[in-house]
Coordinates of C-alpha atoms in Angstrom, one line a residue:
Chain A
M1 CA -249.4 95.0 197.9
D2 CA -252.2 96.4 195.5
F3 CA -253.8 98.4 198.5
F4 CA -250.6 100.6 198.6
F5 CA -250.6 101.1 194.8
K6 CA -254.4 101.1 194.0
P7 CA -256.2 101.8 197.2
Q8 CA -260.1 102.0 197.1
G9 CA -260.4 104.0 200.2
I10 CA -257.9 106.1 202.1
A11 CA -258.0 107.2 205.9
V12 CA -255.5 110.2 206.4
I13 CA -254.6 110.1 210.2
G14 CA -253.2 113.4 211.2
A15 CA -255.1 115.4 208.5
T16 CA -255.2 119.1 209.4
P17 CA -256.6 122.4 207.9
N18 CA -253.2 124.0 208.7
P19 CA -251.6 124.5 205.3
F20 CA -248.2 124.7 206.9
K21 CA -248.6 121.1 208.1
G22 CA -247.7 117.8 206.4
G23 CA -251.1 116.4 207.3
N24 CA -252.8 119.1 205.2
A25 CA -250.7 118.2 202.1
I26 CA -251.4 114.5 202.5
L27 CA -255.1 115.4 202.5
K28 CA -254.9 117.6 199.3
T29 CA -252.9 115.2 197.4
S30 CA -254.2 111.9 198.4
S31 CA -257.9 112.7 197.7
P32 CA -258.3 112.1 194.0
V33 CA -257.9 108.4 194.6
S34 CA -261.2 107.6 196.2
A35 CA -264.4 108.3 194.3
A36 CA -266.0 108.8 197.5
G37 CA -263.2 111.1 198.5
S38 CA -260.6 110.4 201.1
I39 CA -261.4 110.2 204.7
P40 CA -259.5 112.3 207.2
S41 CA -259.6 110.9 210.4
I42 CA -258.0 111.1 214.0
P43 CA -257.5 113.9 214.9
A44 CA -258.6 115.6 211.6
T45 CA -260.6 118.8 211.0
A46 CA -260.6 119.2 207.4
R47 CA -264.3 119.9 207.0
S48 CA -263.6 122.2 203.9
R49 CA -262.8 119.2 201.8
D50 CA -266.3 117.6 202.0
C51 CA -265.0 114.4 203.6
P52 CA -266.1 112.6 206.5
V53 CA -264.3 113.9 209.5
I54 CA -263.4 111.8 212.7
P55 CA -263.6 112.9 215.6
R56 CA -266.7 115.0 214.4
Chain B
M1 CA -261.2 104.3 213.4
N2 CA -264.4 102.2 213.6
E3 CA -266.4 105.4 213.0
V4 CA -264.8 105.8 209.7
P5 CA -267.5 105.0 207.0
G6 CA -267.0 103.0 204.0
L7 CA -264.3 100.8 202.6
V8 CA -260.9 101.8 203.7
D9 CA -257.9 99.9 202.5
L10 CA -255.0 102.3 203.0
A11 CA -254.4 104.6 206.1
I12 CA -251.6 107.3 205.8
V13 CA -250.4 108.2 209.2
F14 CA -248.7 111.7 209.9
V15 CA -248.9 112.2 213.6
P16 CA -246.1 112.8 216.3
G17 CA -244.1 109.5 216.7
P18 CA -245.4 108.7 220.2
Q19 CA -248.9 108.7 218.8
V20 CA -248.2 106.4 215.9
P21 CA -248.5 103.0 217.6
E22 CA -252.0 103.8 218.9
A23 CA -253.2 104.9 215.5
V24 CA -251.7 101.8 213.8
A25 CA -253.5 99.7 216.4
A26 CA -256.7 101.3 215.4
C27 CA -256.0 100.5 211.8
A28 CA -255.5 96.9 212.7
D29 CA -258.8 96.8 214.6
R30 CA -260.6 98.3 211.8
R31 CA -258.8 95.5 209.5
I32 CA -257.1 98.2 207.2
P33 CA -254.6 96.1 205.3
G34 CA -252.0 98.6 204.7
V35 CA -250.7 101.6 206.6
I36 CA -248.0 104.2 205.3
I37 CA -246.4 105.8 208.3
E38 CA -244.7 108.9 207.2
S39 CA -243.9 110.3 210.8
G40 CA -240.4 110.4 212.0
G41 CA -239.3 109.8 215.6
F42 CA -238.4 106.1 215.4
A43 CA -235.1 104.0 215.4
E44 CA -233.3 106.9 213.8
T45 CA -233.8 109.1 216.8
G46 CA -232.3 106.7 219.5
D47 CA -233.6 104.2 222.2
D48 CA -237.0 105.5 222.7
G49 CA -237.7 105.7 219.1
G50 CA -236.2 102.2 218.7
S51 CA -238.6 100.7 221.1
R52 CA -241.7 102.2 219.4
Q53 CA -240.1 100.9 216.1
A54 CA -239.9 97.5 217.6
A55 CA -243.4 97.8 218.9
L56 CA -244.8 98.6 215.4
A57 CA -242.8 95.7 213.8
A58 CA -244.3 93.3 216.4
M59 CA -247.8 94.7 215.6
A60 CA -247.3 94.0 211.9
R61 CA -246.2 90.4 212.6
E62 CA -249.0 89.8 215.1
T63 CA -251.9 91.4 213.1
G64 CA -250.8 90.9 209.4
I65 CA -251.2 94.6 208.8
R66 CA -248.6 95.7 206.3
I67 CA -246.6 98.8 207.3
W68 CA -244.7 101.2 204.8
G69 CA -242.2 103.5 206.6
P70 CA -242.0 105.0 209.0
N71 CA -239.8 108.1 208.6
C72 CA -240.6 108.3 204.8
M73 CA -242.2 110.3 202.0
G74 CA -244.6 107.6 200.9
L75 CA -245.8 107.0 197.3
V76 CA -245.9 109.1 194.2
D77 CA -247.5 107.6 191.1
A78 CA -247.0 109.9 188.2
V79 CA -248.8 107.6 185.6
N80 CA -252.0 107.5 187.7
G81 CA -251.6 110.9 189.3
H82 CA -251.5 109.7 193.0
V83 CA -249.4 111.7 195.5
F84 CA -249.6 110.1 199.0
S85 CA -247.0 112.4 200.6
F86 CA -246.7 115.0 203.2
L87 CA -244.6 117.3 201.0
D88 CA -246.2 120.5 199.9
P89 CA -248.3 119.8 196.6
R90 CA -246.8 122.8 195.1
A91 CA -243.5 120.8 194.8
F92 CA -245.4 118.6 192.2
P93 CA -246.6 121.0 189.7
S94 CA -246.5 118.8 186.6
L95 CA -245.4 115.2 187.1
I96 CA -244.1 113.6 183.7
P97 CA -245.6 110.2 183.5
G98 CA -242.8 107.7 182.4
R99 CA -241.5 104.2 182.6
V100 CA -239.0 104.4 185.5
S101 CA -239.9 103.6 188.9
L102 CA -237.8 104.4 192.0
V103 CA -237.4 102.9 195.4
V104 CA -235.8 105.3 197.7
Q105 CA -234.8 104.9 201.4
S106 CA -234.6 108.6 202.0
G107 CA -237.6 110.6 202.0
M108 CA -236.4 114.1 201.2
L109 CA -234.2 112.7 198.6
S110 CA -237.2 111.2 196.6
A111 CA -238.8 114.6 196.7
G112 CA -235.6 116.3 195.5
F113 CA -235.5 113.7 192.7
L114 CA -238.8 114.6 191.6
V115 CA -238.4 118.2 191.7
D116 CA -235.1 117.9 189.9
I117 CA -236.5 115.5 187.3
M118 CA -239.5 117.7 186.7
T119 CA -237.7 120.9 186.4
H120 CA -235.1 119.7 184.2
G121 CA -237.4 117.7 181.9
V122 CA -234.8 114.8 181.6
M123 CA -237.3 111.9 182.1
G124 CA -240.7 110.8 183.0
I125 CA -241.5 108.9 186.2
S126 CA -243.9 106.0 186.9
K127 CA -243.6 105.6 190.5
V128 CA -241.5 106.9 193.4
C129 CA -241.6 104.8 196.5
S130 CA -240.0 106.2 199.7
V131 CA -239.7 103.5 202.1
G132 CA -237.8 105.1 205.2
N133 CA -236.9 102.7 207.9
K134 CA -238.5 99.6 206.4
I135 CA -239.9 97.9 209.5
D136 CA -242.1 95.9 207.3
V137 CA -242.5 96.7 203.6
D138 CA -239.1 96.8 202.0
E139 CA -237.4 96.4 198.5
C140 CA -238.1 92.7 198.5
D141 CA -241.8 93.5 198.7
L142 CA -241.8 96.5 196.3
L143 CA -239.4 94.9 193.6
P144 CA -241.6 92.0 192.6
W145 CA -244.7 94.4 192.4
L146 CA -242.9 96.7 190.3
L147 CA -241.4 94.0 188.1
D148 CA -244.9 93.0 187.4
D149 CA -246.1 96.6 187.0
Q150 CA -247.0 97.3 183.4
D151 CA -246.3 100.9 183.8
T152 CA -242.7 100.3 184.6
D153 CA -239.7 99.3 182.5
V154 CA -236.8 100.2 184.5
I155 CA -236.4 100.2 188.4
G156 CA -234.0 102.3 190.4
L157 CA -233.2 102.0 194.1
Y158 CA -231.3 104.0 196.6
L159 CA -230.8 101.8 199.5
E160 CA -228.8 102.3 202.9
S161 CA -229.5 98.7 203.9
L162 CA -230.2 95.2 202.7
L163 CA -232.5 93.5 205.1
D164 CA -232.6 90.2 203.2
G165 CA -229.7 90.4 200.9
R166 CA -230.1 86.9 199.7
R167 CA -233.6 87.3 198.7
F168 CA -233.1 90.7 197.1
L169 CA -230.4 89.3 194.8
D170 CA -232.6 86.4 193.9
I171 CA -235.3 88.7 192.9
C172 CA -232.9 90.8 190.8
R173 CA -231.4 87.6 189.1
R174 CA -234.7 86.5 187.9
A175 CA -235.8 90.0 186.8
D176 CA -236.6 90.5 183.3
K177 CA -236.3 94.5 183.7
P178 CA -233.1 96.4 184.4
I179 CA -232.4 97.2 187.9
V180 CA -230.1 100.2 188.9
V181 CA -228.9 100.3 192.5
L182 CA -227.2 103.0 194.3
K183 CA -226.0 101.5 197.7
G184 CA -225.3 104.2 200.5
G185 CA -223.3 103.3 203.7
K186 CA -220.4 101.7 201.8
S187 CA -217.6 103.3 203.9
P188 CA -217.4 103.2 207.6
K189 CA -218.3 106.8 207.9
G190 CA -221.2 106.4 205.4
A191 CA -222.4 103.3 207.4
Q192 CA -222.4 105.4 210.5
A193 CA -224.6 108.1 208.9
A194 CA -226.9 105.6 207.6
M195 CA -227.5 104.3 211.1
S196 CA -228.5 107.8 212.2
H197 CA -230.6 108.5 209.0
T198 CA -232.7 105.4 208.6
A199 CA -231.5 103.3 211.3
S200 CA -229.8 101.0 208.7
L201 CA -226.8 98.6 209.2
A202 CA -224.8 98.7 206.1
G203 CA -222.8 95.7 204.8
D204 CA -219.3 95.1 203.4
N205 CA -219.0 97.0 200.2
R206 CA -216.7 94.6 198.3
I207 CA -219.1 91.7 199.0
I208 CA -222.2 93.8 197.9
R209 CA -220.5 95.1 194.8
G210 CA -219.7 91.5 193.5
A211 CA -222.9 90.2 194.4
F212 CA -224.7 93.0 192.6
A213 CA -222.6 92.4 189.5
Q214 CA -223.4 88.5 189.7
A215 CA -227.2 89.4 190.0
G216 CA -227.1 91.5 186.9
I217 CA -227.6 94.7 189.0
V218 CA -226.4 98.1 187.3
E219 CA -224.6 99.6 190.1
A220 CA -224.6 103.7 190.2
E221 CA -222.1 105.7 192.0
D222 CA -224.1 108.8 192.7
F223 CA -227.7 110.1 192.3
K224 CA -227.4 111.8 189.0
E225 CA -225.8 108.8 187.6
M226 CA -228.5 106.6 188.8
M227 CA -231.0 108.9 187.1
D228 CA -229.1 108.9 184.0
L229 CA -228.7 105.2 184.0
C230 CA -232.5 104.6 184.4
R231 CA -233.4 107.2 181.8
T232 CA -231.1 105.6 179.3
L233 CA -232.3 102.0 180.1
S234 CA -236.0 103.0 179.7
L235 CA -235.1 104.1 176.1
F236 CA -233.9 100.7 175.1
P237 CA -236.0 98.4 177.3
A238 CA -235.9 95.5 174.6
H239 CA -232.2 95.7 173.6
R240 CA -230.5 92.4 174.4
Q241 CA -226.7 92.1 173.8
E242 CA -225.0 88.9 173.0
R243 CA -221.5 90.2 173.1
P244 CA -219.7 93.3 174.4
G245 CA -220.9 96.2 172.5
R246 CA -218.9 97.6 169.5
I247 CA -219.3 101.2 169.2
A248 CA -218.6 103.6 166.2
I249 CA -217.6 106.9 167.5
L250 CA -218.3 109.9 165.3
T251 CA -216.6 113.1 166.5
F252 CA -215.6 116.6 165.5
S253 CA -212.6 116.5 167.8
G254 CA -209.6 114.0 167.7
G255 CA -209.1 114.4 171.5
A256 CA -212.6 113.8 172.3
G257 CA -212.4 110.6 170.2
I258 CA -209.5 109.4 172.0
V259 CA -210.9 109.9 175.5
S260 CA -214.2 108.2 174.3
A261 CA -212.2 105.2 173.3
D262 CA -210.4 105.1 176.6
F263 CA -213.8 105.2 178.6
I264 CA -215.2 102.6 176.2
A265 CA -212.3 100.2 176.9
A266 CA -212.7 101.0 180.7
H267 CA -216.3 99.8 180.6
G268 CA -215.7 96.7 178.8
L269 CA -217.1 97.7 175.5
E270 CA -215.0 97.9 172.2
T271 CA -214.3 100.4 169.8
A272 CA -215.8 98.9 166.5
E273 CA -213.5 97.7 163.7
L274 CA -215.5 99.5 160.8
S275 CA -216.2 97.4 157.7
E276 CA -214.3 98.1 154.5
T277 CA -217.8 99.2 153.0
T278 CA -218.1 101.8 155.8
K279 CA -214.4 103.0 155.4
R280 CA -215.0 103.3 151.6
V281 CA -218.3 105.4 151.9
I282 CA -216.9 107.8 154.7
G283 CA -213.4 107.8 152.9
R284 CA -215.1 109.5 149.8
L285 CA -215.9 112.5 152.1
F286 CA -212.4 112.6 153.7
P287 CA -209.3 114.6 152.4
E288 CA -207.2 112.0 150.4
W289 CA -204.4 112.2 152.8
M290 CA -206.6 111.0 155.8
P291 CA -207.3 107.3 156.5
V292 CA -210.8 106.4 158.1
N293 CA -210.3 104.9 161.4
N294 CA -212.6 104.7 164.4
P295 CA -212.9 107.0 166.2
V296 CA -214.0 108.8 163.2
D297 CA -212.8 112.4 163.2
L298 CA -215.2 114.1 160.7
W299 CA -213.8 117.6 161.2
P300 CA -211.3 117.6 158.1
A301 CA -214.1 116.2 155.9
M302 CA -216.4 118.9 157.2
E303 CA -213.7 121.6 156.4
R304 CA -213.1 119.9 153.0
H305 CA -216.8 120.4 152.2
A306 CA -217.5 123.6 153.9
A307 CA -218.3 125.5 150.8
A308 CA -220.5 122.5 149.2
E309 CA -223.8 121.3 150.5
V310 CA -222.5 118.0 151.6
D311 CA -223.7 116.6 154.8
V312 CA -220.6 114.9 156.0
I313 CA -222.3 114.1 159.5
N314 CA -225.4 112.4 158.3
Q315 CA -223.8 110.5 155.5
S316 CA -221.3 109.1 157.9
L317 CA -224.1 108.3 160.3
T318 CA -225.9 106.4 157.7
A319 CA -222.9 104.2 157.1
A320 CA -222.0 103.6 160.7
F321 CA -225.7 102.5 161.4
A322 CA -225.6 100.1 158.4
D323 CA -222.2 98.4 159.3
P324 CA -222.8 94.8 160.6
Q325 CA -219.5 95.2 162.8
V326 CA -221.2 98.2 164.6
D327 CA -223.6 97.6 167.6
A328 CA -224.1 101.2 168.5
V329 CA -223.3 104.7 167.4
F330 CA -221.7 107.4 169.7
I331 CA -222.1 111.0 168.2
H332 CA -220.2 113.9 169.3
A333 CA -222.4 117.1 168.9
F334 CA -221.2 120.8 169.1
V335 CA -224.5 122.6 169.4
G336 CA -224.3 126.2 167.8
N337 CA -221.7 125.3 165.4
F338 CA -223.0 126.0 161.8
R339 CA -220.9 123.1 160.2
I340 CA -222.1 120.5 162.8
R341 CA -225.7 120.2 162.1
L342 CA -227.1 117.1 163.4
D343 CA -230.7 116.0 162.1
L344 CA -232.1 114.5 165.3
E345 CA -235.2 113.2 163.7
D346 CA -233.0 111.4 161.1
V347 CA -230.8 110.0 163.9
A348 CA -233.8 108.7 165.8
R349 CA -235.3 107.1 162.7
Q350 CA -232.0 105.3 161.9
S351 CA -231.5 104.2 165.4
R352 CA -235.1 102.7 165.5
E353 CA -234.8 101.1 162.0
T354 CA -231.6 99.3 162.6
G355 CA -232.3 98.5 166.3
K356 CA -229.0 99.9 167.0
P357 CA -228.8 102.3 170.1
V358 CA -227.5 105.7 169.6
F359 CA -225.9 108.0 172.3
I360 CA -224.9 111.7 172.0
W361 CA -222.3 113.7 174.0
L362 CA -223.2 117.3 173.9
L363 CA -221.0 120.5 174.0
G364 CA -222.0 124.1 173.1
R365 CA -223.7 127.2 174.5
R366 CA -225.8 126.5 177.6
D367 CA -229.2 127.4 176.4
D368 CA -228.8 125.7 172.8
A369 CA -227.5 122.5 174.6
F370 CA -230.6 122.5 176.9
Q371 CA -232.8 122.9 174.2
F372 CA -231.1 120.2 172.2
Q373 CA -231.2 117.8 175.1
N374 CA -235.1 118.1 175.5
E375 CA -235.5 117.7 171.8
A376 CA -233.3 114.7 171.9
R377 CA -235.3 113.4 175.0
R378 CA -238.7 114.1 173.0
L379 CA -237.3 111.7 170.2
G380 CA -236.0 109.1 172.5
V381 CA -232.4 109.8 171.8
P382 CA -230.2 110.0 175.0
A383 CA -227.9 113.0 175.0
Y384 CA -225.5 114.0 178.0
P385 CA -223.2 116.8 178.7
E386 CA -220.4 114.5 180.3
L387 CA -218.4 112.1 178.1
G388 CA -217.8 109.8 180.9
R389 CA -221.5 109.7 181.9
A390 CA -222.4 109.0 178.3
V391 CA -220.3 105.9 178.0
A392 CA -221.3 104.5 181.6
C393 CA -224.9 104.7 180.3
M394 CA -224.0 103.2 177.0
A395 CA -222.3 100.3 178.9
A396 CA -225.5 99.6 181.0
V397 CA -227.5 99.2 177.7
L398 CA -224.5 97.3 175.7
R399 CA -223.1 95.2 178.4
K400 CA -223.6 91.4 177.7
R401 CA -226.8 90.2 179.2

């Protein structure tokens, strides 16, 4: 269960730059966890957050 | 997901319900051990959603991936500053770290709790776990983790269903931290609503209530009571009571004293028989015509000494705390009355030094009372605006354990 409470790397699936969407909030609030920054993925486009984005 | 670089051990999923199984399958292929699904659109919405939920549950069983949710708010950890939630971050401007962790089946409720707790400043939070439909991770997974968590002293749960009641009760029975439970869906209509909210099958209320009591669970009747119980228990984490608690009631009102004694009896506690020493010390402050009883009505003594600088309340408090026949002190405070001045720092000190819990029931002007309550919170002294709630919380601390 530690990966829920103390994750080392997070992928946000559904991240979005639209500030009115929940996927944007998750991206903003979960990012401090990983030293490398969180990883927004399918179908994310949050390039402003300096995170790797999948799909590119 | 195979394109995602680096170590990923947690995926947070917030895509439309029909897309969730594909996303979770990708996580399983990538061997990500944990997934929090915050999306709705599962068993709570009907047959289609139910099929999707069943498919996800099967995926968890077959692949070993742990699934938290769906239909939930995720996790907030105020101690470590983690918020894994779709809620607007502006809703969490200042999380107050504390010693209480919550497991909540309703997503928006857990958000509401947080905002309420933070803006009223009533208590700090360790973790809030919103678990939603519980297709895999449930209270029986989270409780052991929180019982081992060094940042948690008290655990509060709002549950609409108990998926493995026997295991849950067994965990609670062996727990060395207080557990407070508010069980939703206890009435037929409530159970029906729980089915459409988080697809929960609720159980028989009488059986659940008896089983909770046997397992040492503190049962709450509503949400604010659950928060007050958790807050109070977190102030006295080490207190152990060998017999029903004996309470000294110090009041400015005969009527409030009587009602307090009624509540105390109803909760299985005792109004203390004060020792002769205590009666003698307090008796010196009283008018000659008035015997010292418990509840101790201090108002006539305050009137008697109104012109002199005699601190009736604090002298009486010292005597009550020192009394070997008293396990806890219940003070009634009327904030804003110039004759009823309570030295909160001294109250906190005496409670700490004697190891006897103290509880305050609070009346007075709204702003003054709010300020008083915040000051009491800062000093670790519980203060309540409702008399019945004060005694219910007292009982949770002082019930024989």
